[in-house]
CSV table of C-alpha atoms and ligand atoms in Angstrom, one decimal:
chain,number,residue,atom,x,y,z
U,1,MET,CA,-72.2,-22.4,35.5
U,2,ASP,CA,-68.9,-20.9,35.3
U,3,ARG,CA,-68.6,-17.5,33.9
U,4,LEU,CA,-66.3,-14.4,33.8
U,5,ARG,CA,-65.1,-11.5,35.8
U,6,ILE,CA,-64.4,-8.5,33.9
U,7,ARG,CA,-62.4,-5.4,35.3
U,8,GLY,CA,-62.0,-3.0,32.9
U,9,GLY,CA,-59.2,-0.6,32.5
U,10,GLN,CA,-56.1,-2.8,32.1
U,11,PRO,CA,-54.3,-2.3,29.0
U,12,LEU,CA,-52.0,-5.5,28.2
U,13,GLN,CA,-48.0,-6.2,28.3
U,14,GLY,CA,-46.7,-8.8,27.7
U,15,SER,CA,-46.0,-12.0,25.4
U,16,VAL,CA,-48.2,-15.2,25.3
U,17,ARG,CA,-47.8,-18.0,23.1
U,18,VAL,CA,-50.5,-18.5,20.2
U,19,ALA,CA,-52.1,-21.7,20.0
U,20,GLY,CA,-52.6,-24.5,17.6
U,21,ALA,CA,-55.2,-24.2,15.0
U,22,LYS,CA,-59.4,-25.3,16.2
U,23,ASN,CA,-60.0,-25.5,12.8
U,24,ALA,CA,-56.9,-27.2,11.2
U,25,ALA,CA,-56.3,-30.1,14.0
U,26,LEU,CA,-60.1,-31.1,14.0
U,27,LYS,CA,-59.9,-32.4,10.3
U,28,MET,CA,-57.4,-33.3,10.9
U,29,LEU,CA,-58.1,-35.5,13.7
U,30,ALA,CA,-61.2,-36.9,10.8
U,31,ALA,CA,-58.4,-37.4,8.5
U,32,GLY,CA,-57.6,-40.2,11.0
U,33,LEU,CA,-60.0,-42.5,9.5
U,34,LEU,CA,-58.1,-42.7,6.4
U,35,THR,CA,-55.8,-44.6,7.4
U,36,THR,CA,-55.3,-47.7,9.4
U,37,ASP,CA,-52.0,-47.0,11.0
U,38,GLU,CA,-51.5,-43.6,13.5
U,39,LEU,CA,-51.7,-40.4,12.8
U,40,ALA,CA,-49.6,-38.2,15.6
U,41,LEU,CA,-50.8,-34.6,15.6
U,42,SER,CA,-48.6,-31.8,17.7
U,43,ASN,CA,-49.8,-28.4,18.4
U,44,VAL,CA,-53.3,-29.8,19.1
U,45,PRO,CA,-55.2,-27.3,21.6
U,46,MET,CA,-56.8,-28.5,25.0
U,47,LEU,CA,-60.2,-27.0,23.8
U,48,ALA,CA,-63.6,-28.4,24.4
U,49,ASP,CA,-64.4,-28.9,20.2
U,50,ILE,CA,-61.2,-30.9,20.6
U,51,THR,CA,-62.3,-33.3,23.1
U,52,THR,CA,-65.7,-33.6,21.3
U,53,MET,CA,-64.7,-35.0,17.8
U,54,GLY,CA,-62.2,-37.4,19.7
U,55,ARG,CA,-65.1,-38.7,21.4
U,56,LEU,CA,-66.8,-39.1,18.4
U,57,LEU,CA,-64.1,-41.4,16.6
U,58,ALA,CA,-63.6,-43.3,19.9
U,59,GLY,CA,-67.0,-44.3,19.3
U,60,MET,CA,-66.1,-45.2,16.3
U,61,GLY,CA,-64.1,-47.2,17.5
U,62,VAL,CA,-61.2,-45.0,16.9
U,63,LYS,CA,-58.6,-45.2,20.1
U,64,VAL,CA,-57.8,-41.9,20.9
U,65,ALA,CA,-54.8,-40.5,23.4
U,66,ARG,CA,-53.5,-37.2,24.6
U,67,ASP,CA,-50.4,-36.4,25.9
U,68,ARG,CA,-49.7,-32.5,26.4
U,69,ASP,CA,-50.1,-31.0,22.9
U,70,THR,CA,-49.8,-34.0,21.1
U,71,VAL,CA,-53.2,-36.2,20.4
U,72,THR,CA,-52.9,-40.0,18.3
U,73,VAL,CA,-55.4,-41.0,16.3
U,74,ARG,CA,-55.3,-44.7,15.2
U,75,SER,CA,-58.1,-46.4,13.4
U,76,ASP,CA,-57.5,-50.1,12.9
U,77,GLY,CA,-60.6,-50.7,15.1
U,78,LEU,CA,-62.7,-48.7,13.1
U,79,HIS,CA,-66.2,-51.0,14.0
U,80,SER,CA,-68.5,-48.1,13.4
U,81,THR,CA,-69.6,-45.4,10.4
U,82,GLU,CA,-71.8,-43.3,12.2
U,83,ALA,CA,-71.8,-39.3,13.7
U,84,SER,CA,-74.8,-39.2,16.2
U,85,TYR,CA,-77.1,-36.1,16.0
U,86,ASP,CA,-75.8,-35.9,20.4
U,87,LEU,CA,-72.3,-34.9,19.0
U,88,VAL,CA,-72.9,-33.8,15.9
U,89,LYS,CA,-75.4,-31.5,17.3
U,90,THR,CA,-73.5,-30.1,20.1
U,91,MET,CA,-70.2,-29.3,16.9
U,92,ARG,CA,-71.1,-28.5,13.7
U,93,ALA,CA,-67.4,-29.6,12.3
U,94,SER,CA,-67.8,-33.1,12.7
U,95,ILE,CA,-69.7,-32.9,9.5
U,96,VAL,CA,-65.9,-34.2,8.2
U,97,VAL,CA,-66.1,-37.3,9.5
U,98,LEU,CA,-68.4,-38.2,6.7
U,99,GLY,CA,-65.8,-37.9,3.8
U,100,PRO,CA,-63.0,-39.5,5.2
U,101,LEU,CA,-65.5,-43.0,6.5
U,102,LEU,CA,-66.9,-42.5,2.9
U,103,ALA,CA,-63.5,-43.0,1.3
U,104,ARG,CA,-62.1,-46.0,3.9
U,105,ALA,CA,-64.8,-47.5,4.5
U,106,GLY,CA,-67.0,-47.0,2.0
U,107,SER,CA,-70.1,-46.0,4.0
U,108,ALA,CA,-70.7,-43.5,6.5
U,109,ARG,CA,-74.5,-42.7,8.7
U,110,VAL,CA,-73.9,-39.6,9.5
U,111,SER,CA,-76.4,-37.0,11.6
U,112,LEU,CA,-77.1,-33.5,9.9
U,113,PRO,CA,-76.8,-30.3,11.9
U,114,GLY,CA,-79.4,-28.7,12.1
U,115,GLY,CA,-80.1,-25.2,12.7
U,116,CYS,CA,-76.9,-23.0,13.7
U,117,ALA,CA,-76.5,-19.3,16.1
U,118,ILE,CA,-74.4,-17.4,13.3
U,119,GLY,CA,-77.5,-19.2,10.3
U,120,ALA,CA,-78.9,-21.6,8.2
U,121,ARG,CA,-75.6,-23.5,7.1
U,122,PRO,CA,-76.6,-26.7,5.0
U,123,VAL,CA,-74.4,-29.0,4.1
U,124,ASP,CA,-75.9,-29.5,0.5
U,125,GLN,CA,-71.8,-28.9,-1.7
U,126,HIS,CA,-70.6,-31.5,0.4
U,127,LEU,CA,-73.0,-33.9,-0.2
U,128,LYS,CA,-73.3,-32.3,-4.2
U,129,GLY,CA,-69.3,-32.6,-4.4
U,130,LEU,CA,-69.8,-37.0,-3.0
U,131,GLN,CA,-72.5,-37.4,-5.3
U,132,ALA,CA,-70.0,-36.1,-8.5
U,133,LEU,CA,-67.6,-39.0,-6.7
U,134,GLY,CA,-70.1,-41.6,-6.9
U,135,ALA,CA,-71.6,-41.9,-3.4
U,136,GLN,CA,-75.4,-42.8,-2.9
U,137,ILE,CA,-77.1,-40.5,-0.8
U,138,ARG,CA,-80.2,-40.4,1.6
U,139,ILE,CA,-81.6,-38.9,4.1
U,140,GLU,CA,-83.2,-40.5,6.2
U,141,HIS,CA,-84.9,-40.1,9.9
U,142,GLY,CA,-82.5,-36.7,10.5
U,143,TYR,CA,-79.3,-39.0,9.2
U,144,ILE,CA,-77.2,-38.1,5.7
U,145,VAL,CA,-77.3,-42.3,5.3
U,146,ALA,CA,-74.3,-41.9,2.3
U,147,ASP,CA,-72.1,-46.0,0.2
U,148,LEU,CA,-70.6,-46.7,-2.6
U,149,GLY,CA,-73.6,-48.5,-4.1
U,150,SER,CA,-72.1,-51.6,-6.1
U,151,ASN,CA,-68.5,-49.8,-6.6
U,152,ARG,CA,-65.5,-50.6,-4.7
U,153,ARG,CA,-63.9,-47.0,-4.5
U,154,LEU,CA,-65.3,-43.6,-4.7
U,155,ARG,CA,-64.3,-42.3,-8.2
U,156,GLY,CA,-62.8,-39.1,-9.5
U,157,ALA,CA,-64.3,-36.3,-11.0
U,158,ARG,CA,-63.9,-32.3,-11.7
U,159,ILE,CA,-66.3,-31.0,-9.3
U,160,VAL,CA,-67.1,-27.0,-8.7
U,161,THR,CA,-68.6,-25.9,-5.8
U,162,ASP,CA,-72.0,-23.3,-6.2
U,163,LEU,CA,-69.7,-20.7,-3.3
U,164,VAL,CA,-66.4,-21.5,-1.2
U,165,THR,CA,-67.2,-24.0,1.5
U,166,VAL,CA,-64.6,-24.5,4.3
U,167,THR,CA,-65.6,-27.8,5.3
U,168,GLY,CA,-67.0,-28.3,2.1
U,169,THR,CA,-63.7,-28.3,0.3
U,170,GLU,CA,-61.8,-30.1,3.0
U,171,ASN,CA,-64.6,-32.9,3.2
U,172,LEU,CA,-64.4,-33.7,-0.5
U,173,MET,CA,-60.5,-33.4,0.0
U,174,MET,CA,-60.1,-36.2,2.3
U,175,ALA,CA,-62.7,-38.2,0.4
U,176,ALA,CA,-60.9,-37.6,-3.0
U,177,THR,CA,-56.8,-38.7,-1.8
U,178,LEU,CA,-58.8,-42.7,-1.6
U,179,ALA,CA,-60.7,-42.1,-4.8
U,180,ASP,CA,-59.9,-44.4,-8.4
U,181,GLY,CA,-58.2,-41.6,-10.9
U,182,GLN,CA,-58.0,-37.3,-10.5
U,183,THR,CA,-60.0,-35.3,-8.6
U,184,VAL,CA,-60.4,-31.5,-9.5
U,185,ILE,CA,-62.2,-29.1,-6.4
U,186,GLU,CA,-62.9,-25.1,-8.4
U,187,ASN,CA,-63.5,-22.7,-6.6
U,188,ALA,CA,-62.1,-24.3,-3.6
U,189,ALA,CA,-61.2,-22.8,-0.1
U,190,ARG,CA,-58.2,-20.8,0.2
U,191,GLU,CA,-58.4,-20.7,3.7
U,192,PRO,CA,-54.8,-21.3,5.7
U,193,GLU,CA,-56.2,-24.3,7.7
U,194,VAL,CA,-57.6,-26.1,4.3
U,195,ALA,CA,-53.7,-25.5,2.9
U,196,ASP,CA,-52.6,-27.3,6.5
U,197,LEU,CA,-55.0,-30.2,6.0
U,198,ALA,CA,-53.4,-30.9,2.8
U,199,ALA,CA,-50.1,-30.4,3.7
U,200,CYS,CA,-50.2,-33.2,6.5
U,201,LEU,CA,-52.8,-35.5,3.9
U,202,ASN,CA,-49.7,-35.8,1.7
U,203,ARG,CA,-47.1,-36.4,4.6
U,204,MET,CA,-50.1,-39.5,4.7
U,205,GLY,CA,-48.6,-40.3,1.5
U,206,ALA,CA,-52.0,-38.6,-0.3
U,207,ARG,CA,-51.2,-36.5,-3.2
U,208,ILE,CA,-52.8,-33.3,-3.5
U,209,ARG,CA,-51.9,-30.2,-5.2
U,210,GLY,CA,-53.1,-26.8,-5.4
U,211,ALA,CA,-54.7,-26.3,-1.5
U,212,GLY,CA,-54.4,-22.4,-0.5
U,213,THR,CA,-55.6,-22.2,-4.4
U,214,ASP,CA,-59.4,-22.4,-5.7
U,215,ARG,CA,-57.8,-25.1,-7.4
U,216,ILE,CA,-57.1,-28.5,-6.1
U,217,ALA,CA,-55.7,-31.3,-7.8
U,218,ILE,CA,-55.3,-34.4,-6.1
U,219,GLU,CA,-54.6,-37.7,-7.6
U,220,GLY,CA,-56.3,-41.2,-5.6
U,221,VAL,CA,-53.8,-43.8,-4.1
U,222,ASP,CA,-54.4,-47.1,-2.5
U,223,ARG,CA,-53.6,-46.5,1.5
U,224,LEU,CA,-52.5,-43.5,3.0
U,225,HIS,CA,-50.2,-44.9,6.1
U,226,GLY,CA,-49.6,-42.8,9.3
U,227,ALA,CA,-48.1,-39.5,9.7
U,228,GLN,CA,-46.7,-37.8,12.3
U,229,TYR,CA,-48.1,-33.5,11.4
U,230,ARG,CA,-47.3,-30.5,13.1
U,231,VAL,CA,-50.8,-28.4,13.1
U,232,MET,CA,-50.6,-24.3,12.3
U,233,PRO,CA,-50.8,-21.9,14.9
U,234,ASP,CA,-54.1,-20.8,15.0
U,235,ARG,CA,-55.2,-17.6,13.1
U,236,ILE,CA,-58.2,-16.1,14.8
U,237,GLU,CA,-57.1,-16.7,18.7
U,238,THR,CA,-54.0,-14.8,17.5
U,239,GLY,CA,-55.9,-11.5,16.0
U,240,SER,CA,-58.4,-11.7,19.4
U,241,PHE,CA,-55.1,-11.2,21.0
U,242,LEU,CA,-54.4,-8.8,19.0
U,243,VAL,CA,-57.4,-6.8,19.0
U,244,ALA,CA,-57.6,-7.6,23.0
U,245,ALA,CA,-54.3,-6.0,23.1
U,246,ALA,CA,-55.1,-3.0,20.9
U,247,ILE,CA,-58.3,-1.8,22.6
U,248,THR,CA,-56.9,-1.7,25.8
U,249,GLY,CA,-54.3,0.4,24.8
U,250,GLY,CA,-51.7,-2.5,25.2
U,251,ASP,CA,-48.1,-4.1,24.4
U,252,VAL,CA,-48.1,-7.4,23.5
U,253,ARG,CA,-46.1,-9.8,21.2
U,254,LEU,CA,-48.0,-12.9,20.5
U,255,GLU,CA,-45.6,-16.1,20.2
U,256,GLY,CA,-46.0,-18.9,18.0
U,257,ALA,CA,-47.7,-17.1,15.7
U,258,ALA,CA,-48.2,-17.2,11.4
U,259,PRO,CA,-48.5,-13.7,10.7
U,260,ALA,CA,-48.1,-14.6,6.7
U,261,THR,CA,-52.4,-15.8,7.7
U,262,LEU,CA,-54.0,-12.4,9.2
U,263,ASP,CA,-53.0,-9.5,6.7
U,264,ALA,CA,-56.0,-8.8,6.2
U,265,VAL,CA,-56.6,-8.6,10.5
U,266,LEU,CA,-53.2,-6.9,10.3
U,267,ASP,CA,-53.7,-4.1,7.7
U,268,LYS,CA,-57.5,-3.7,9.5
U,269,LEU,CA,-55.4,-3.1,12.8
U,270,ARG,CA,-53.1,-0.6,11.3
U,271,GLU,CA,-55.9,1.1,9.7
U,272,ALA,CA,-57.3,1.4,13.6
U,273,GLY,CA,-54.0,3.1,14.3
U,274,ALA,CA,-51.9,0.9,16.5
U,275,GLU,CA,-48.2,-0.4,15.5
U,276,ILE,CA,-47.2,-3.5,14.2
U,277,GLN,CA,-43.5,-5.4,13.7
U,278,ALA,CA,-43.9,-8.9,13.1
U,279,GLY,CA,-41.1,-11.6,11.9
U,280,GLU,CA,-42.0,-14.4,11.0
U,281,ASP,CA,-43.7,-16.6,13.4
U,282,TRP,CA,-44.5,-13.6,16.3
U,283,ILE,CA,-46.2,-10.2,15.8
U,284,ARG,CA,-46.2,-7.7,18.4
U,285,LEU,CA,-48.8,-4.7,18.6
U,286,ARG,CA,-48.7,-1.7,20.0
U,287,MET,CA,-51.4,1.0,20.4
U,288,VAL,CA,-51.2,4.4,21.7
U,289,GLY,CA,-54.5,5.9,22.2
U,290,ARG,CA,-57.4,5.5,21.2
U,291,PRO,CA,-58.8,3.1,18.2
U,292,ARG,CA,-59.8,5.0,14.7
U,293,ALA,CA,-63.1,3.7,13.5
U,294,VAL,CA,-62.7,1.3,10.3
U,295,ASN,CA,-64.7,-0.3,7.8
U,296,LEU,CA,-64.6,-3.9,6.6
U,297,ARG,CA,-66.3,-6.6,5.6
U,298,THR,CA,-66.0,-10.5,5.9
U,299,ALA,CA,-65.3,-12.7,2.5
U,300,PRO,CA,-64.2,-15.5,3.0
U,301,TYR,CA,-59.6,-15.9,2.9
U,302,PRO,CA,-57.9,-14.1,1.6
U,303,ALA,CA,-59.9,-11.3,2.6
U,304,PHE,CA,-61.3,-10.3,6.2
U,305,PRO,CA,-62.2,-13.6,8.5
U,306,THR,CA,-66.0,-13.7,9.2
U,307,ASP,CA,-64.2,-15.0,12.5
U,308,MET,CA,-62.6,-11.8,13.0
U,309,GLN,CA,-66.0,-9.6,12.8
U,310,ALA,CA,-67.3,-9.6,16.6
U,311,GLN,CA,-63.8,-8.8,18.1
U,312,PHE,CA,-63.4,-5.9,15.8
U,313,MET,CA,-67.1,-4.8,16.4
U,314,ALA,CA,-65.4,-4.5,19.9
U,315,LEU,CA,-62.9,-3.0,19.0
U,316,GLY,CA,-64.9,-0.1,17.2
U,317,CYS,CA,-67.3,0.5,19.8
U,318,VAL,CA,-65.3,2.6,22.0
U,319,ALA,CA,-63.2,3.6,18.3
U,320,ASP,CA,-63.0,7.3,17.1
U,321,GLY,CA,-65.7,7.8,14.7
U,322,VAL,CA,-68.1,5.8,13.2
U,323,GLY,CA,-67.7,2.5,11.0
U,324,ALA,CA,-69.5,-0.3,8.7
U,325,ILE,CA,-69.5,-3.6,9.6
U,326,VAL,CA,-70.6,-5.8,6.3
U,327,GLU,CA,-71.2,-9.8,6.6
U,328,THR,CA,-71.0,-11.7,3.9
U,329,ILE,CA,-70.8,-14.7,4.9
U,330,PHE,CA,-73.0,-16.0,7.7
U,331,GLU,CA,-77.0,-14.1,8.1
U,332,ASN,CA,-76.6,-14.6,11.6
U,333,ARG,CA,-73.7,-13.2,13.2
U,334,PHE,CA,-74.3,-10.3,15.0
U,335,MET,CA,-75.8,-12.0,17.9
U,336,HIS,CA,-73.5,-9.8,19.6
U,337,VAL,CA,-74.9,-6.7,18.8
U,338,LEU,CA,-78.0,-6.6,21.3
U,339,GLU,CA,-74.9,-7.7,24.3
U,340,LEU,CA,-72.2,-4.8,23.4
U,341,GLN,CA,-75.4,-2.2,23.6
U,342,ARG,CA,-75.7,-3.7,27.0
U,343,LEU,CA,-72.0,-2.4,27.7
U,344,GLY,CA,-73.4,1.1,26.0
U,345,ALA,CA,-71.8,0.4,22.5
U,346,ASP,CA,-74.5,2.8,19.9
U,347,ILE,CA,-74.5,0.1,16.9
U,348,GLY,CA,-77.6,0.7,14.4
U,349,ILE,CA,-78.3,-3.2,12.3
U,350,ASP,CA,-79.4,-2.6,8.6
U,351,GLY,CA,-79.7,-6.1,6.8
U,352,ASN,CA,-75.8,-7.2,7.3
U,353,THR,CA,-74.1,-4.5,7.8
U,354,ALA,CA,-73.6,-3.2,10.6
U,355,ILE,CA,-73.5,0.9,11.8
U,356,VAL,CA,-70.7,0.9,14.4
U,357,ARG,CA,-70.6,4.7,16.5
U,358,GLY,CA,-67.5,5.0,18.4
U,359,VAL,CA,-68.6,6.0,22.0
U,360,ALA,CA,-65.7,7.9,24.6
U,361,ARG,CA,-66.5,4.8,27.5
U,362,LEU,CA,-68.0,1.2,27.6
U,363,SER,CA,-70.1,0.8,31.0
U,364,GLY,CA,-69.7,-3.0,32.3
U,365,ALA,CA,-73.3,-5.0,32.1
U,366,ARG,CA,-74.2,-8.5,32.8
U,367,VAL,CA,-74.1,-10.1,28.8
U,368,MET,CA,-74.4,-13.0,27.7
U,369,ALA,CA,-72.2,-14.7,25.0
U,370,THR,CA,-73.7,-16.8,22.2
U,371,ASP,CA,-71.6,-18.1,19.9
U,372,LEU,CA,-67.8,-18.6,20.3
U,373,ARG,CA,-66.6,-15.7,18.0
U,374,ALA,CA,-69.5,-13.6,20.1
U,375,SER,CA,-67.8,-14.5,23.4
U,376,ALA,CA,-64.5,-13.2,22.1
U,377,SER,CA,-65.8,-10.0,21.7
U,378,LEU,CA,-68.3,-9.7,24.6
U,379,VAL,CA,-64.8,-9.8,27.2
U,380,ILE,CA,-62.6,-7.9,25.3
U,381,ALA,CA,-65.0,-4.9,25.4
U,382,GLY,CA,-65.5,-5.4,29.0
U,383,LEU,CA,-61.3,-5.1,29.2
U,384,VAL,CA,-62.3,-1.4,28.6
U,385,ALA,CA,-65.2,-1.3,30.6
U,386,ASP,CA,-66.3,0.6,33.1
U,387,GLY,CA,-66.6,-1.6,36.5
U,388,GLU,CA,-67.1,-5.1,36.5
U,389,THR,CA,-68.8,-6.7,33.2
U,390,TRP,CA,-69.9,-10.6,33.8
U,391,VAL,CA,-69.3,-12.8,30.3
U,392,ASP,CA,-72.1,-16.0,30.9
U,393,ARG,CA,-72.5,-18.9,29.2
U,394,ILE,CA,-68.5,-19.2,28.4
U,395,TYR,CA,-68.7,-22.4,27.6
U,396,HIS,CA,-68.7,-21.5,24.2
U,397,LEU,CA,-65.0,-19.1,24.2
U,398,ASP,CA,-64.1,-22.8,26.1
U,399,ARG,CA,-64.4,-24.3,22.6
U,400,GLY,CA,-62.3,-22.4,21.0
U,401,TYR,CA,-59.6,-20.5,23.4
U,402,GLU,CA,-57.5,-22.5,25.1
U,403,ARG,CA,-57.4,-21.2,28.9
U,404,MET,CA,-58.6,-17.4,27.4
U,405,GLU,CA,-58.0,-16.0,31.3
U,406,GLN,CA,-55.5,-17.5,32.0
U,407,ARG,CA,-53.8,-16.0,29.5
U,408,LEU,CA,-55.3,-12.7,29.1
U,409,THR,CA,-54.4,-12.1,33.3
U,410,GLN,CA,-51.0,-13.1,31.9
U,411,LEU,CA,-50.9,-10.4,29.4
U,412,GLY,CA,-52.3,-7.9,33.3
U,413,ALA,CA,-55.7,-8.2,32.5
U,414,ARG,CA,-58.2,-8.7,35.5
U,415,ILE,CA,-60.7,-11.8,34.5
U,416,GLU,CA,-61.6,-14.3,36.7
U,417,ARG,CA,-63.9,-17.8,35.9
U,418,VAL,CA,-66.1,-18.2,38.6
U,419,GLY,CA,-68.5,-20.9,39.1
U,420,SER,CA,-71.8,-19.6,40.0
U,421,THR,CA,-74.4,-16.6,39.3
U,422,PRO,CA,-73.3,-13.1,40.8
U,423,ALA,CA,-75.9,-11.6,43.7
C,501,LIG,C1,-65.4,-23.2,8.5
C,501,LIG,O1,-67.1,-23.6,8.7
C,501,LIG,C2,-65.1,-22.8,9.5
C,501,LIG,N1,-65.4,-23.6,11.0
C,501,LIG,C3,-65.8,-21.8,10.6
C,501,LIG,O2,-65.6,-20.8,12.4
C,501,LIG,C4,-66.0,-20.4,9.6
C,501,LIG,O3,-66.4,-19.1,10.4
C,501,LIG,C5,-66.5,-19.9,8.0
C,501,LIG,O4,-65.6,-21.9,8.0
C,501,LIG,C6,-66.2,-19.6,7.1
C,501,LIG,O5,-64.8,-19.9,7.1
C,501,LIG,C7,-64.5,-24.7,10.8
C,501,LIG,O6,-63.2,-24.5,10.2
C,501,LIG,C8,-65.4,-26.1,12.1
C,501,LIG,P1,-68.6,-22.7,5.4
C,501,LIG,P2,-67.8,-24.0,7.4
C,501,LIG,O7,-69.0,-23.7,4.5
C,501,LIG,O8,-66.6,-24.4,6.9
C,501,LIG,C9,-72.7,-21.7,3.1
C,501,LIG,C10,-65.3,-20.5,15.0
C,501,LIG,O9,-66.1,-19.1,14.8
C,501,LIG,N2,-73.0,-22.9,2.6
C,501,LIG,O10,-67.2,-22.5,4.5
C,501,LIG,O11,-68.9,-25.1,8.4
C,501,LIG,C11,-72.7,-21.0,5.0
C,501,LIG,O12,-73.8,-21.9,4.9
C,501,LIG,C12,-66.6,-21.4,12.8
C,501,LIG,O13,-64.4,-21.2,14.1
C,501,LIG,C13,-73.8,-23.5,2.1
C,501,LIG,O14,-74.1,-23.7,1.4
C,501,LIG,O15,-67.9,-22.7,6.8
C,501,LIG,C14,-72.2,-20.0,4.7
C,501,LIG,O16,-73.1,-19.0,4.6
C,501,LIG,C15,-68.0,-20.9,13.4
C,501,LIG,N3,-73.7,-25.1,2.4
C,501,LIG,C16,-71.2,-20.2,3.8
C,501,LIG,O17,-71.7,-20.8,2.6
C,501,LIG,C17,-72.5,-26.0,1.6
C,501,LIG,O18,-72.8,-27.2,1.9
C,501,LIG,C18,-70.1,-20.5,4.6
C,501,LIG,O19,-69.5,-21.7,5.0
C,501,LIG,C19,-71.6,-25.5,2.7
C,501,LIG,C20,-71.8,-24.2,3.4
């Protein structure tokens, strides 16, 4: 199994290009189920999760092809509406095929995702919303079995979600594009990936207004058609590189980024002492000296993203002072704490709050990645730890970061992928 070897202490310098957003591309691939025409997506990152979604769709008879950063999907040959446990358990985002399958084919059988390393993550809001749109849903043998009963199509409805859910909003928005009449989703997720998906769907002929706000209105249409769409830049990958630059006291410019989607993250980096300049599609971060400790609280967009919490914790580990990190989205997203402690971090946890006391130095050790963003945090910590840090189980990292170690090497980091266990 691959692992990463990092020798810390090198300030990152230079420029790197940001990849397309995983969490936008995955849903757009599923949106390909809504039309029999071809959907061509560019700026699709090369990631394990994208491959998994491709396999899931291919299993249903969808033609999926990649040519460099462009992926085309064509679902005129759709012959199955099932998402099996084997695939769904490896990638929870698979749940986003549920809404499109129901809208397009009138039925779906999608495995319930089951438990997850970062929290319980139920899908009750997806199901409640689809039921409001007229779907009949039952749970059978671990699967969500959904159909339209005696109805020919889904029916538009007003849906108020109990909490803000990203994939829940996306599933309902996609389903509603082909429903009869108008759907309104209140308390919708405002994440930029939701707005990007809506823009892609509108390019396919959907009539969606308000995506990016907490009230999305969708006027159902009879059919969607093919389109070409360029996926937005990955704001979490961008943020992760920025934190890596900051922790090492580096000077890094990110190209092809979307600074407008990163306000909360850039604010916290400035508070930590980073100097940041940004244009329309680039960000430059310079950090001189030791970072200052910051307090932060994760919350739905536009507040600080839970997907950047672990990386900021790594920064806090070597900061000057004490910072409190409150995680409000997922109940178990502190798995990286025990690993950061193995590198010498001083972190205490009380419920959903972590108190991070900055230490003067971290020391390299063998650590284990537990989930995607936790892996990024360990790599970031390894970049400043004394001696060697080995990060194990990096298949988590490969799910969400394209060739992370190569791009860090390009910035001067001493990091390599190694295929065997160290002696
Ligand atoms: C999306 O997950 C992202 N995944 C996650 O990114 C991200 O951490 C999360 O949104 C929050 O921003 C994708 O887009 C593929 P939620 P999602 O539904 O949609 C609870 C990464 O590292 N909830 O917004 O699954 C849920 O348990 C990943 O790239 C319900 O209770 O998250 C959680 O506590 C990890 N019932 C909260 O809501 C529901 O029906 C927010 O979850 C749905 C959610």
